[in-house]
Amino acid sequence: MSSFPFLSALIVVPLIGALITAAVPKGKPRQAKFIAMGFSLVVLAITAVMCVRFTAGDRALQFTEHYSWVPDWGLNLSFGVDGIALVMLALTAVLTPVVIGASWNDADAEKRNVPTFFALILALQATMIGTFVSANVLLFYIFFEVMLVPMYFLIGSYGGLRRQYAAVKFFLYSLLGGMVLLAAIIGLWVASGGVMDWQALIDGGPVDPTLQNWLFLGFFLAFAIKAPFFPFHTWLPDAGGAAPAGVAALLVGVMDKIGTFAILRYCLPLFPDASQTFAPLAIALALVGVIYGALVAIGQTDLRRLVAYTSIAHFGFIGVGIFAFTTQSGTGAVLYMVNHGLATGLLFIVVGMLAARRGSSQIADFGGAGKLMPLLAGTFFIAGMASLALPGTAPFVSEFLVMLGTFSVNKPVAIISVLGIILAAGYVLWMYQRTMQGTLNPALTELKPMRRDLNLREKLVVTPLIVGILALGVYPQPVLDIINPAVESTLDFVGVTDPAPTVPTAEPVATGDN
Amino acid sequence: MDTVFAPATGALSWMWLLIALPLAGATVLLLLGRRADRWGHLLGTATVGAAFVLGLVFFLQLSGLPDDARSATLDLFTFVESGSLNISAGLLFDPLSAVFVLLITGVGFLIHVYAIGYMSHDEGRRRFFAFFNLFVAAMLLLVLGDNYVMMFVGWEGVGVASYLLISFWFNRPSAATAGKKAFLANRVGDAGFLIAIFLMFASFGSTDFQTVFNGTAANNLASGTVLAIGLFLLLGACGKSGQFPLQTWLPDAMEGPTPVSALIHAATMVTAGVYLIARSHPIFSANETAQLVVVSIGALTLLIGCVIGCAKDDIKRVLAYSTVSQIGYMFLAVGLGGAAYALGIIHLLAHGFFKAGLFLGAGSVMHGMNDQVDIRRFGGLWKYMKSTWFTFLLGYLAIIGLPPLSGFFTKDPIILAAFNREGWQGWVFGGAALLGAGLTAFYMTRLFILTFHGPKRWTDDIEHPHESPAIMTIPLWILAVGSVAAGGLMSTSVVNWLTPVFGHTEHHEEKMSHWTATGLTMALVVLGVVIAFLLFRRGTALAEQPARTHIVRAARQNLYADRFNELVLELPGRLLTRALVWVDNRGVDGVVNGLAAAVGGGSARLRRSQTGFVRSYALSILSGAVVVVAALLVVTFG
């Protein structure tokens, strides 16, 4: 391997970008936008190189770096990624420039500070990357908490209606989770004798089973709020509804996945016995989320809130996949995290484009709009189809893997989750029908922006996401090759194996009793 | 018998082109947008035509292979591999998929040609051909996949293409609603299909046809599991093919342009359920209960379709219910199993010809009559559109089973096979199929006479109905020739051709002779024709007459199937959704907000002061830490 510190570079580059962007005078918004875009593209390039150099079959953490920081606390600057973290990095690296492009004019209105907006996005990216590349529990915790700050200001200062309420609610929820997480980390610190490096904790073996239960609950609660799982989800519709579209895409597309990522990275390997103990509870919550999120999504009257609720249903699928403990369901869950980022990211961005044109995201304010903007309608349709996991789009593969793997160990759960795909068709098609189809809403024809189809910038923003959704839908195997070993290794930590087929493959020769 | 597929050789290794051509057509047409408006329809038609030629080449190559090796698999790439799961993007060209490929591309090409004329005045013609190509690509994937997952990808692909085409005129609320209804009903079926796939993986560790079939044939599987796989597959088949209890979407799908009704909702997509069952014959043959359910659904649906078909006045809806009913016959046949598998397939092929012809004929009538669809407003049209009239006549005679037209050779054997089922079941299912034949003769005669004969009952805006242009009538003529000849030509050749797939079947003792069954069927058909002729030769009332009997009232209401769905599914669903939204806003959010406020020190206060914020943050972290450390101490030293 090379000596280039890829992972620290991934944190430092966007951080420097954020500082430089923030330093741009308020009167030169264009300059700030291009600087931010430039830095996000550098991050994308570094990540691309990493994807090429990553050894897919290797289960150990790769690109590791280690610098001592506060040895007394066990706090080290330890970095390293496995396949799961790598695909999440790739998702972050792709989504950030797309979001910067999508939010190009979002901060211009109402004389808000444009450079700060883009600086905050880069700062958010740096901290989110930090959570993915940390190989030290305390270091992870620091990034996990600090990333709230840029997100808080992005929602609270640049959001829409009720942005203050939403931002505070988001912060409070996360705060609650972070507090419990810190307590649990302190508990772990006590139990492990001050060891906080992930690899060292793994090598030291799991702690006492009773203690595991408490620590697991502490970690899990924090991550269940972040993901969010039912019933800790109610901050998400408010935050997703109030945040600017691009920020919502980052919030739901990447930041929420840190919850599920951390469950895979910390809860399962560090507390294997407790994970098995609490798996039924986690699956129950996730399963309720699948059905509940979809049903509540159907009843929404606001596009952004609707998309937020669909995500709660999708996170339910991810949760089921993680806690079913099979290779297929786990791999499906990780792939789901990536695919959901692309699909829901696109959905949020398209909804943002619609809302910007209409000046409202109320569903009732649209109707028949497909006639006016065929390209935007087509993009909306593709995003919707990806959201309902149509085969040929990426989310199908992940949802299929989750349900298939779950079915092999728990049939009722899998069958109930299949109901979720019928409900998904319901909310997507009804949303599309009420906005794009049917009689043209006369109020729309009078609005000039509603006659403007996608412009060049918007086309450039949606194209990479559409290409990604279709490419990963047709040929997901390269990504699966990266995810599979990491998931298998995680399941090894938990100590579970896949069930064998009930009927041995009928090789006629194998039946003899030689 | 072990199922073994041979790898593709020679030209057959290019079979992926079958799917790639129409897919490329769709992609080009969608990406180029208006720039392709002038020639888009030509490209769309050409790709399907080229696929048909390729299909013929592959067919010839396949027929040159020896009987026991007449199949070709092509492994394109690994689609999904995880743990012990391995799904390849693999294709299979065997006698069964070959006949479907020829039907889809052959009839598909004719309907594409027809649509050039039919859609010539529509500003969305390019978009129409893009979706049409997309449909053909997905349908070909459905019949060419060599494992259940590939088939499922095509399966949902045709569903979305069908949705796009049903709601093609999306600014009409009725079209948008019909498209959504079709998609949802299909998804219910698809959910069943998915569960069947999961069951296969849990049982055999694979979703390949070969592994699943051989595993089932080896008889190691609990019969309950075979039954479950069969019934879940059947649910999928019912959704796609408009069979009971998922039949209500198909008549509404007539909101789409008529070429769509002909290709997707008559000739090809809706027969996918029959393909699924025929393809899965080792599973169904291994479980008699599963077969009995298929037969029952087929028999019930064929009667439902006939009864409602008698009560409708919309030319396309009559044909739609007729499709529901004819697919019921196909289900009946593939449910009977054994020699009847092939009967179901040849009826499917013959139906592809005559029903496509009938729909295109209906489209031609509408074209000449300002898009009028009410048969009470037609009459005497035979003089004005001779080609349409004569080709429609041939399709009509074919569907009622007049010898020697197609239906006679394909439907009568199904009726006979149903009678020959053992015990009382033979009488029930045979009787249902026989009754269906009589009812079919009745409603099709009514449709034909009211449309083309009797007095004119046109609306005032029509002075001189015109015949359609040649680009529409030529496909009509070709399909009419098919309606006449296909049945007779296929009745033995296709059955033999399919033998490598379904295997040889021993002959059962027959409780009814061939001639008795034919005689009975012909008698009922003639009766149906005569009654309809006497009732409708002088035309019919222009307005709907009050229904005198319950059965008429029920038939006009689609046998209350829509009402049932509304009351049992839609209404409770809507109430549940509304209740949950309320609960989520008040209950869940309220409780958690309250908790958060209690822990964090009150959200209202937080919003007011930024300084109190940091302090409470630190305080809450500290208190949490204290709680857990205390708990730890208790656990460690307690």
mmCIF file of C-alpha atoms in Angstrom, chain B residues 205-492:
data_model
loop_
_atom_site.group_PDB
_atom_site.id
_atom_site.type_symbol
_atom_site.label_atom_id
_atom_site.label_comp_id
_atom_site.label_asym_id
_atom_site.label_seq_id
_atom_site.Cartn_x
_atom_site.Cartn_y
_atom_site.Cartn_z
ATOM 1 C CA GLY B 205 -30.459 -22.487 -2.346
ATOM 2 C CA SER B 206 -31.046 -21.353 -5.903
ATOM 3 C CA THR B 207 -33.557 -19.679 -8.169
ATOM 4 C CA ASP B 208 -32.403 -21.293 -11.425
ATOM 5 C CA PHE B 209 -35.060 -23.162 -13.363
ATOM 6 C CA GLN B 210 -32.778 -26.148 -13.639
ATOM 7 C CA THR B 211 -32.012 -26.493 -9.922
ATOM 8 C CA VAL B 212 -35.552 -25.761 -8.799
ATOM 9 C CA PHE B 213 -37.147 -28.173 -11.274
ATOM 10 C CA ASN B 214 -34.763 -31.004 -10.596
ATOM 11 C CA GLY B 215 -35.056 -30.397 -6.877
ATOM 12 C CA THR B 216 -38.835 -30.600 -7.086
ATOM 13 C CA ALA B 217 -38.710 -33.653 -9.321
ATOM 14 C CA ALA B 218 -36.349 -35.423 -6.913
ATOM 15 C CA ASN B 219 -39.274 -35.403 -4.509
ATOM 16 C CA ASN B 220 -37.246 -34.403 -1.461
ATOM 17 C CA LEU B 221 -39.392 -31.407 -0.725
ATOM 18 C CA ALA B 222 -42.290 -31.456 1.705
ATOM 19 C CA SER B 223 -45.514 -31.365 -0.255
ATOM 20 C CA GLY B 224 -46.642 -28.378 1.777
ATOM 21 C CA THR B 225 -43.681 -26.385 0.483
ATOM 22 C CA VAL B 226 -44.374 -27.369 -3.117
ATOM 23 C CA LEU B 227 -47.981 -26.305 -2.626
ATOM 24 C CA ALA B 228 -46.895 -23.002 -1.098
ATOM 25 C CA ILE B 229 -44.492 -22.268 -3.950
ATOM 26 C CA GLY B 230 -47.191 -23.146 -6.453
ATOM 27 C CA LEU B 231 -49.858 -20.989 -4.831
ATOM 28 C CA PHE B 232 -47.603 -17.967 -4.449
ATOM 29 C CA LEU B 233 -46.568 -18.276 -8.090
ATOM 30 C CA LEU B 234 -50.244 -18.526 -8.934
ATOM 31 C CA LEU B 235 -50.931 -15.288 -7.059
ATOM 32 C CA GLY B 236 -48.327 -13.634 -9.259
ATOM 33 C CA ALA B 237 -49.894 -15.177 -12.342
ATOM 34 C CA CYS B 238 -53.372 -13.986 -11.340
ATOM 35 C CA GLY B 239 -52.159 -10.417 -10.902
ATOM 36 C CA LYS B 240 -50.502 -10.245 -14.297
ATOM 37 C CA SER B 241 -53.165 -12.158 -16.181
ATOM 38 C CA GLY B 242 -56.252 -10.520 -14.704
ATOM 39 C CA GLN B 243 -57.572 -13.705 -13.114
ATOM 40 C CA PHE B 244 -59.854 -13.915 -10.113
ATOM 41 C CA PRO B 245 -59.539 -12.257 -7.594
ATOM 42 C CA LEU B 246 -57.264 -9.698 -9.276
ATOM 43 C CA GLN B 247 -59.225 -9.285 -12.520
ATOM 44 C CA THR B 248 -60.675 -5.799 -12.043
ATOM 45 C CA TRP B 249 -57.715 -3.824 -13.357
ATOM 46 C CA LEU B 250 -57.776 -5.325 -16.829
ATOM 47 C CA PRO B 251 -61.046 -3.804 -18.132
ATOM 48 C CA ASP B 252 -60.019 -0.399 -16.766
ATOM 49 C CA ALA B 253 -56.737 -0.745 -18.625
ATOM 50 C CA MET B 254 -58.701 -0.052 -21.816
ATOM 51 C CA GLU B 255 -58.148 3.633 -21.023
ATOM 52 C CA GLY B 256 -54.899 3.249 -22.913
ATOM 53 C CA PRO B 257 -54.634 3.726 -26.689
ATOM 54 C CA THR B 258 -56.127 0.756 -28.563
ATOM 55 C CA PRO B 259 -52.809 -0.679 -29.886
ATOM 56 C CA VAL B 260 -51.810 -1.009 -26.233
ATOM 57 C CA SER B 261 -54.967 -2.975 -25.502
ATOM 58 C CA ALA B 262 -54.205 -5.228 -28.450
ATOM 59 C CA LEU B 263 -50.560 -5.927 -27.712
ATOM 60 C CA ILE B 264 -50.267 -5.748 -23.946
ATOM 61 C CA HIS B 265 -53.730 -6.376 -22.621
ATOM 62 C CA ALA B 266 -54.720 -9.102 -25.042
ATOM 63 C CA ALA B 267 -51.922 -10.783 -26.963
ATOM 64 C CA THR B 268 -48.849 -10.789 -24.749
ATOM 65 C CA MET B 269 -48.445 -9.361 -21.263
ATOM 66 C CA VAL B 270 -51.659 -10.684 -19.783
ATOM 67 C CA THR B 271 -50.708 -14.160 -20.955
ATOM 68 C CA ALA B 272 -47.519 -14.011 -18.881
ATOM 69 C CA GLY B 273 -49.329 -15.773 -16.051
ATOM 70 C CA VAL B 274 -49.986 -18.718 -18.349
ATOM 71 C CA TYR B 275 -46.320 -18.711 -19.302
ATOM 72 C CA LEU B 276 -45.303 -18.669 -15.646
ATOM 73 C CA ILE B 277 -47.416 -21.711 -14.837
ATOM 74 C CA ALA B 278 -46.412 -23.587 -17.980
ATOM 75 C CA ARG B 279 -42.763 -22.783 -17.333
ATOM 76 C CA SER B 280 -43.107 -23.988 -13.740
ATOM 77 C CA HIS B 281 -44.819 -27.191 -14.806
ATOM 78 C CA PRO B 282 -42.552 -29.443 -12.707
ATOM 79 C CA ILE B 283 -43.755 -27.596 -9.618
ATOM 80 C CA PHE B 284 -47.436 -27.721 -10.458
ATOM 81 C CA SER B 285 -47.306 -31.276 -11.730
ATOM 82 C CA ALA B 286 -45.792 -32.286 -8.403
ATOM 83 C CA ASN B 287 -48.785 -31.143 -6.386
ATOM 84 C CA GLU B 288 -52.390 -32.003 -7.197
ATOM 85 C CA THR B 289 -53.853 -29.436 -4.831
ATOM 86 C CA ALA B 290 -51.944 -26.655 -6.545
ATOM 87 C CA GLN B 291 -53.244 -27.879 -9.878
ATOM 88 C CA LEU B 292 -56.784 -28.038 -8.577
ATOM 89 C CA VAL B 293 -56.568 -24.419 -7.440
ATOM 90 C CA VAL B 294 -55.278 -23.339 -10.847
ATOM 91 C CA VAL B 295 -58.076 -25.208 -12.593
ATOM 92 C CA SER B 296 -60.700 -23.730 -10.274
ATOM 93 C CA ILE B 297 -59.450 -20.197 -10.793
ATOM 94 C CA GLY B 298 -59.405 -20.724 -14.532
ATOM 95 C CA ALA B 299 -62.939 -22.102 -14.618
ATOM 96 C CA LEU B 300 -64.318 -19.419 -12.306
ATOM 97 C CA THR B 301 -62.622 -16.593 -14.179
ATOM 98 C CA LEU B 302 -63.717 -17.792 -17.578
ATOM 99 C CA LEU B 303 -67.318 -17.662 -16.412
ATOM 100 C CA ILE B 304 -66.890 -14.275 -14.723
ATOM 101 C CA GLY B 305 -65.471 -12.861 -17.940
ATOM 102 C CA CYS B 306 -68.301 -14.261 -20.063
ATOM 103 C CA VAL B 307 -71.089 -13.091 -17.785
ATOM 104 C CA ILE B 308 -69.781 -9.535 -17.517
ATOM 105 C CA GLY B 309 -68.929 -9.499 -21.222
ATOM 106 C CA CYS B 310 -72.614 -10.002 -21.996
ATOM 107 C CA ALA B 311 -73.593 -6.898 -20.041
ATOM 108 C CA LYS B 312 -71.118 -4.308 -21.345
ATOM 109 C CA ASP B 313 -71.796 -1.759 -24.078
ATOM 110 C CA ASP B 314 -68.265 -0.433 -24.522
ATOM 111 C CA ILE B 315 -66.648 -2.264 -27.443
ATOM 112 C CA LYS B 316 -63.218 -2.382 -25.801
ATOM 113 C CA ARG B 317 -64.555 -3.491 -22.440
ATOM 114 C CA VAL B 318 -66.477 -6.352 -23.972
ATOM 115 C CA LEU B 319 -63.246 -7.453 -25.610
ATOM 116 C CA ALA B 320 -61.378 -6.942 -22.331
ATOM 117 C CA TYR B 321 -63.746 -9.223 -20.433
ATOM 118 C CA SER B 322 -63.492 -11.624 -23.296
ATOM 119 C CA THR B 323 -59.720 -11.615 -22.740
ATOM 120 C CA VAL B 324 -60.220 -12.281 -19.037
ATOM 121 C CA SER B 325 -62.422 -15.195 -20.005
ATOM 122 C CA GLN B 326 -60.105 -16.633 -22.669
ATOM 123 C CA ILE B 327 -57.136 -16.490 -20.312
ATOM 124 C CA GLY B 328 -59.375 -18.379 -17.903
ATOM 125 C CA TYR B 329 -59.450 -21.149 -20.515
ATOM 126 C CA MET B 330 -55.659 -21.081 -20.693
ATOM 127 C CA PHE B 331 -55.363 -21.309 -16.903
ATOM 128 C CA LEU B 332 -57.819 -24.173 -16.973
ATOM 129 C CA ALA B 333 -55.623 -25.959 -19.490
ATOM 130 C CA VAL B 334 -52.266 -25.459 -17.776
ATOM 131 C CA GLY B 335 -53.916 -26.369 -14.482
ATOM 132 C CA LEU B 336 -55.082 -29.673 -15.908
ATOM 133 C CA GLY B 337 -51.473 -30.471 -16.624
ATOM 134 C CA GLY B 338 -50.111 -33.333 -18.656
ATOM 135 C CA ALA B 339 -51.025 -33.061 -22.310
ATOM 136 C CA ALA B 340 -53.108 -29.955 -21.605
ATOM 137 C CA TYR B 341 -50.033 -27.762 -20.971
ATOM 138 C CA ALA B 342 -49.441 -27.627 -24.690
ATOM 139 C CA LEU B 343 -53.153 -26.998 -25.315
ATOM 140 C CA GLY B 344 -52.998 -23.948 -23.083
ATOM 141 C CA ILE B 345 -50.024 -22.639 -25.026
ATOM 142 C CA ILE B 346 -51.561 -23.115 -28.467
ATOM 143 C CA HIS B 347 -54.769 -21.459 -27.312
ATOM 144 C CA LEU B 348 -52.601 -18.622 -26.066
ATOM 145 C CA LEU B 349 -50.903 -18.304 -29.463
ATOM 146 C CA ALA B 350 -54.165 -18.504 -31.403
ATOM 147 C CA HIS B 351 -55.748 -16.008 -29.005
ATOM 148 C CA GLY B 352 -52.775 -13.727 -29.615
ATOM 149 C CA PHE B 353 -53.744 -13.583 -33.265
ATOM 150 C CA PHE B 354 -57.498 -13.287 -33.123
ATOM 151 C CA LYS B 355 -57.763 -11.080 -30.059
ATOM 152 C CA ALA B 356 -55.101 -8.699 -31.347
ATOM 153 C CA GLY B 357 -57.040 -8.619 -34.613
ATOM 154 C CA LEU B 358 -60.319 -7.936 -32.828
ATOM 155 C CA PHE B 359 -58.834 -5.126 -30.771
ATOM 156 C CA LEU B 360 -57.178 -3.520 -33.764
ATOM 157 C CA GLY B 361 -60.505 -3.871 -35.578
ATOM 158 C CA ALA B 362 -62.223 -2.124 -32.698
ATOM 159 C CA GLY B 363 -59.577 0.588 -32.915
ATOM 160 C CA SER B 364 -60.236 0.937 -36.617
ATOM 161 C CA VAL B 365 -63.954 1.329 -35.922
ATOM 162 C CA MET B 366 -63.254 3.977 -33.302
ATOM 163 C CA HIS B 367 -60.875 5.706 -35.699
ATOM 164 C CA GLY B 368 -63.672 6.052 -38.206
ATOM 165 C CA MET B 369 -66.317 7.001 -35.653
ATOM 166 C CA ASN B 370 -64.725 9.924 -33.763
ATOM 167 C CA ASP B 371 -63.486 7.659 -30.964
ATOM 168 C CA GLN B 372 -66.966 6.431 -30.146
ATOM 169 C CA VAL B 373 -66.793 3.207 -28.123
ATOM 170 C CA ASP B 374 -70.480 2.564 -27.337
ATOM 171 C CA ILE B 375 -71.762 -0.332 -29.439
ATOM 172 C CA ARG B 376 -75.288 1.015 -29.091
ATOM 173 C CA ARG B 377 -74.084 3.927 -31.234
ATOM 174 C CA PHE B 378 -72.727 1.819 -34.092
ATOM 175 C CA GLY B 379 -74.695 -0.309 -36.543
ATOM 176 C CA GLY B 380 -74.517 -0.929 -40.272
ATOM 177 C CA LEU B 381 -70.836 -0.196 -40.459
ATOM 178 C CA TRP B 382 -70.017 -3.151 -42.712
ATOM 179 C CA LYS B 383 -70.800 -1.086 -45.783
ATOM 180 C CA TYR B 384 -68.408 1.698 -44.831
ATOM 181 C CA MET B 385 -65.357 -0.178 -43.622
ATOM 182 C CA LYS B 386 -65.169 -3.408 -45.562
ATOM 183 C CA SER B 387 -61.670 -4.442 -44.532
ATOM 184 C CA THR B 388 -62.350 -3.836 -40.872
ATOM 185 C CA TRP B 389 -65.664 -5.632 -41.121
ATOM 186 C CA PHE B 390 -64.343 -8.703 -42.859
ATOM 187 C CA THR B 391 -61.231 -9.119 -40.726
ATOM 188 C CA PHE B 392 -63.308 -8.601 -37.592
ATOM 189 C CA LEU B 393 -65.731 -11.245 -38.853
ATOM 190 C CA LEU B 394 -62.880 -13.740 -39.163
ATOM 191 C CA GLY B 395 -61.617 -12.935 -35.685
ATOM 192 C CA TYR B 396 -65.144 -13.285 -34.326
ATOM 193 C CA LEU B 397 -65.634 -16.677 -35.948
ATOM 194 C CA ALA B 398 -62.236 -17.767 -34.680
ATOM 195 C CA ILE B 399 -62.960 -16.866 -31.078
ATOM 196 C CA ILE B 400 -66.341 -18.592 -30.954
ATOM 197 C CA GLY B 401 -64.665 -21.697 -32.330
ATOM 198 C CA LEU B 402 -66.290 -22.202 -35.701
ATOM 199 C CA PRO B 403 -64.495 -24.990 -37.556
ATOM 200 C CA PRO B 404 -62.006 -24.844 -39.154
ATOM 201 C CA LEU B 405 -60.900 -21.512 -37.673
ATOM 202 C CA SER B 406 -58.348 -21.209 -34.901
ATOM 203 C CA GLY B 407 -60.560 -21.342 -31.837
ATOM 204 C CA PHE B 408 -62.044 -24.650 -32.903
ATOM 205 C CA PHE B 409 -58.658 -26.337 -32.823
ATOM 206 C CA THR B 410 -57.488 -24.749 -29.618
ATOM 207 C CA LYS B 411 -60.517 -24.221 -27.380
ATOM 208 C CA ASP B 412 -62.446 -27.439 -28.014
ATOM 209 C CA PRO B 413 -59.560 -29.679 -26.910
ATOM 210 C CA ILE B 414 -59.402 -27.732 -23.638
ATOM 211 C CA ILE B 415 -63.101 -28.358 -23.029
ATOM 212 C CA LEU B 416 -62.583 -32.028 -23.782
ATOM 213 C CA ALA B 417 -59.557 -32.240 -21.506
ATOM 214 C CA ALA B 418 -61.546 -30.623 -18.702
ATOM 215 C CA PHE B 419 -64.313 -33.183 -19.071
ATOM 216 C CA ASN B 420 -61.771 -35.959 -18.933
ATOM 217 C CA ARG B 421 -60.519 -34.952 -15.540
ATOM 218 C CA GLU B 422 -61.221 -37.690 -13.042
ATOM 219 C CA GLY B 423 -64.477 -37.999 -11.101
ATOM 220 C CA TRP B 424 -66.932 -35.214 -10.387
ATOM 221 C CA GLN B 425 -64.294 -32.583 -11.143
ATOM 222 C CA GLY B 426 -64.476 -33.469 -14.801
ATOM 223 C CA TRP B 427 -68.174 -32.677 -14.941
ATOM 224 C CA VAL B 428 -67.806 -29.406 -13.024
ATOM 225 C CA PHE B 429 -64.861 -28.003 -14.961
ATOM 226 C CA GLY B 430 -65.935 -29.436 -18.284
ATOM 227 C CA GLY B 431 -69.411 -28.049 -17.733
ATOM 228 C CA ALA B 432 -68.027 -24.607 -16.898
ATOM 229 C CA ALA B 433 -65.855 -24.599 -20.006
ATOM 230 C CA LEU B 434 -68.787 -25.718 -22.139
ATOM 231 C CA LEU B 435 -71.112 -23.083 -20.726
ATOM 232 C CA GLY B 436 -68.400 -20.512 -21.323
ATOM 233 C CA ALA B 437 -68.254 -21.461 -24.989
ATOM 234 C CA GLY B 438 -71.983 -20.832 -25.352
ATOM 235 C CA LEU B 439 -71.795 -17.486 -23.542
ATOM 236 C CA THR B 440 -68.795 -16.451 -25.637
ATOM 237 C CA ALA B 441 -70.784 -17.132 -28.782
ATOM 238 C CA PHE B 442 -73.620 -15.006 -27.396
ATOM 239 C CA TYR B 443 -71.692 -11.896 -26.364
ATOM 240 C CA MET B 444 -69.393 -11.932 -29.402
ATOM 241 C CA THR B 445 -72.372 -12.235 -31.759
ATOM 242 C CA ARG B 446 -74.042 -9.353 -29.945
ATOM 243 C CA LEU B 447 -70.886 -7.283 -30.296
ATOM 244 C CA PHE B 448 -70.476 -8.124 -33.958
ATOM 245 C CA ILE B 449 -74.061 -7.531 -34.997
ATOM 246 C CA LEU B 450 -74.533 -4.325 -33.047
ATOM 247 C CA THR B 451 -71.309 -2.920 -34.487
ATOM 248 C CA PHE B 452 -71.448 -3.878 -38.119
ATOM 249 C CA HIS B 453 -75.048 -4.790 -38.925
ATOM 250 C CA GLY B 454 -78.577 -3.721 -38.151
ATOM 251 C CA PRO B 455 -79.806 -0.129 -38.365
ATOM 252 C CA LYS B 456 -77.469 2.845 -37.991
ATOM 253 C CA ARG B 457 -77.621 4.362 -34.520
ATOM 254 C CA TRP B 458 -74.806 6.880 -34.941
ATOM 255 C CA THR B 459 -74.463 10.132 -33.053
ATOM 256 C CA ASP B 460 -75.308 13.229 -35.063
ATOM 257 C CA ASP B 461 -71.740 14.363 -35.632
ATOM 258 C CA ILE B 462 -70.968 11.404 -37.884
ATOM 259 C CA GLU B 463 -71.981 11.612 -41.510
ATOM 260 C CA HIS B 464 -69.767 9.211 -43.345
ATOM 261 C CA PRO B 465 -67.548 6.845 -41.341
ATOM 262 C CA HIS B 466 -64.260 6.225 -43.128
ATOM 263 C CA GLU B 467 -62.188 3.112 -43.489
ATOM 264 C CA SER B 468 -58.740 3.284 -41.900
ATOM 265 C CA PRO B 469 -55.616 3.810 -44.032
ATOM 266 C CA ALA B 470 -53.689 0.871 -45.452
ATOM 267 C CA ILE B 471 -51.028 1.017 -42.753
ATOM 268 C CA MET B 472 -53.765 -0.015 -40.329
ATOM 269 C CA THR B 473 -55.738 -2.428 -42.497
ATOM 270 C CA ILE B 474 -52.745 -4.461 -43.704
ATOM 271 C CA PRO B 475 -51.904 -5.634 -40.158
ATOM 272 C CA LEU B 476 -55.607 -6.419 -39.781
ATOM 273 C CA TRP B 477 -55.518 -8.673 -42.809
ATOM 274 C CA ILE B 478 -52.377 -10.468 -41.710
ATOM 275 C CA LEU B 479 -53.805 -11.088 -38.254
ATOM 276 C CA ALA B 480 -57.061 -12.281 -39.840
ATOM 277 C CA VAL B 481 -55.142 -14.841 -41.880
ATOM 278 C CA GLY B 482 -53.521 -15.935 -38.633
ATOM 279 C CA SER B 483 -56.922 -16.203 -36.957
ATOM 280 C CA VAL B 484 -58.105 -18.468 -39.693
ATOM 281 C CA ALA B 485 -55.103 -20.695 -40.136
ATOM 282 C CA ALA B 486 -53.078 -20.638 -36.946
ATOM 283 C CA GLY B 487 -55.203 -23.084 -34.973
ATOM 284 C CA GLY B 488 -55.213 -25.791 -37.590
ATOM 285 C CA LEU B 489 -51.530 -25.397 -38.348
ATOM 286 C CA MET B 490 -50.478 -25.411 -34.706
ATOM 287 C CA SER B 491 -52.702 -28.092 -33.287
ATOM 288 C CA THR B 492 -50.198 -30.853 -33.908
#
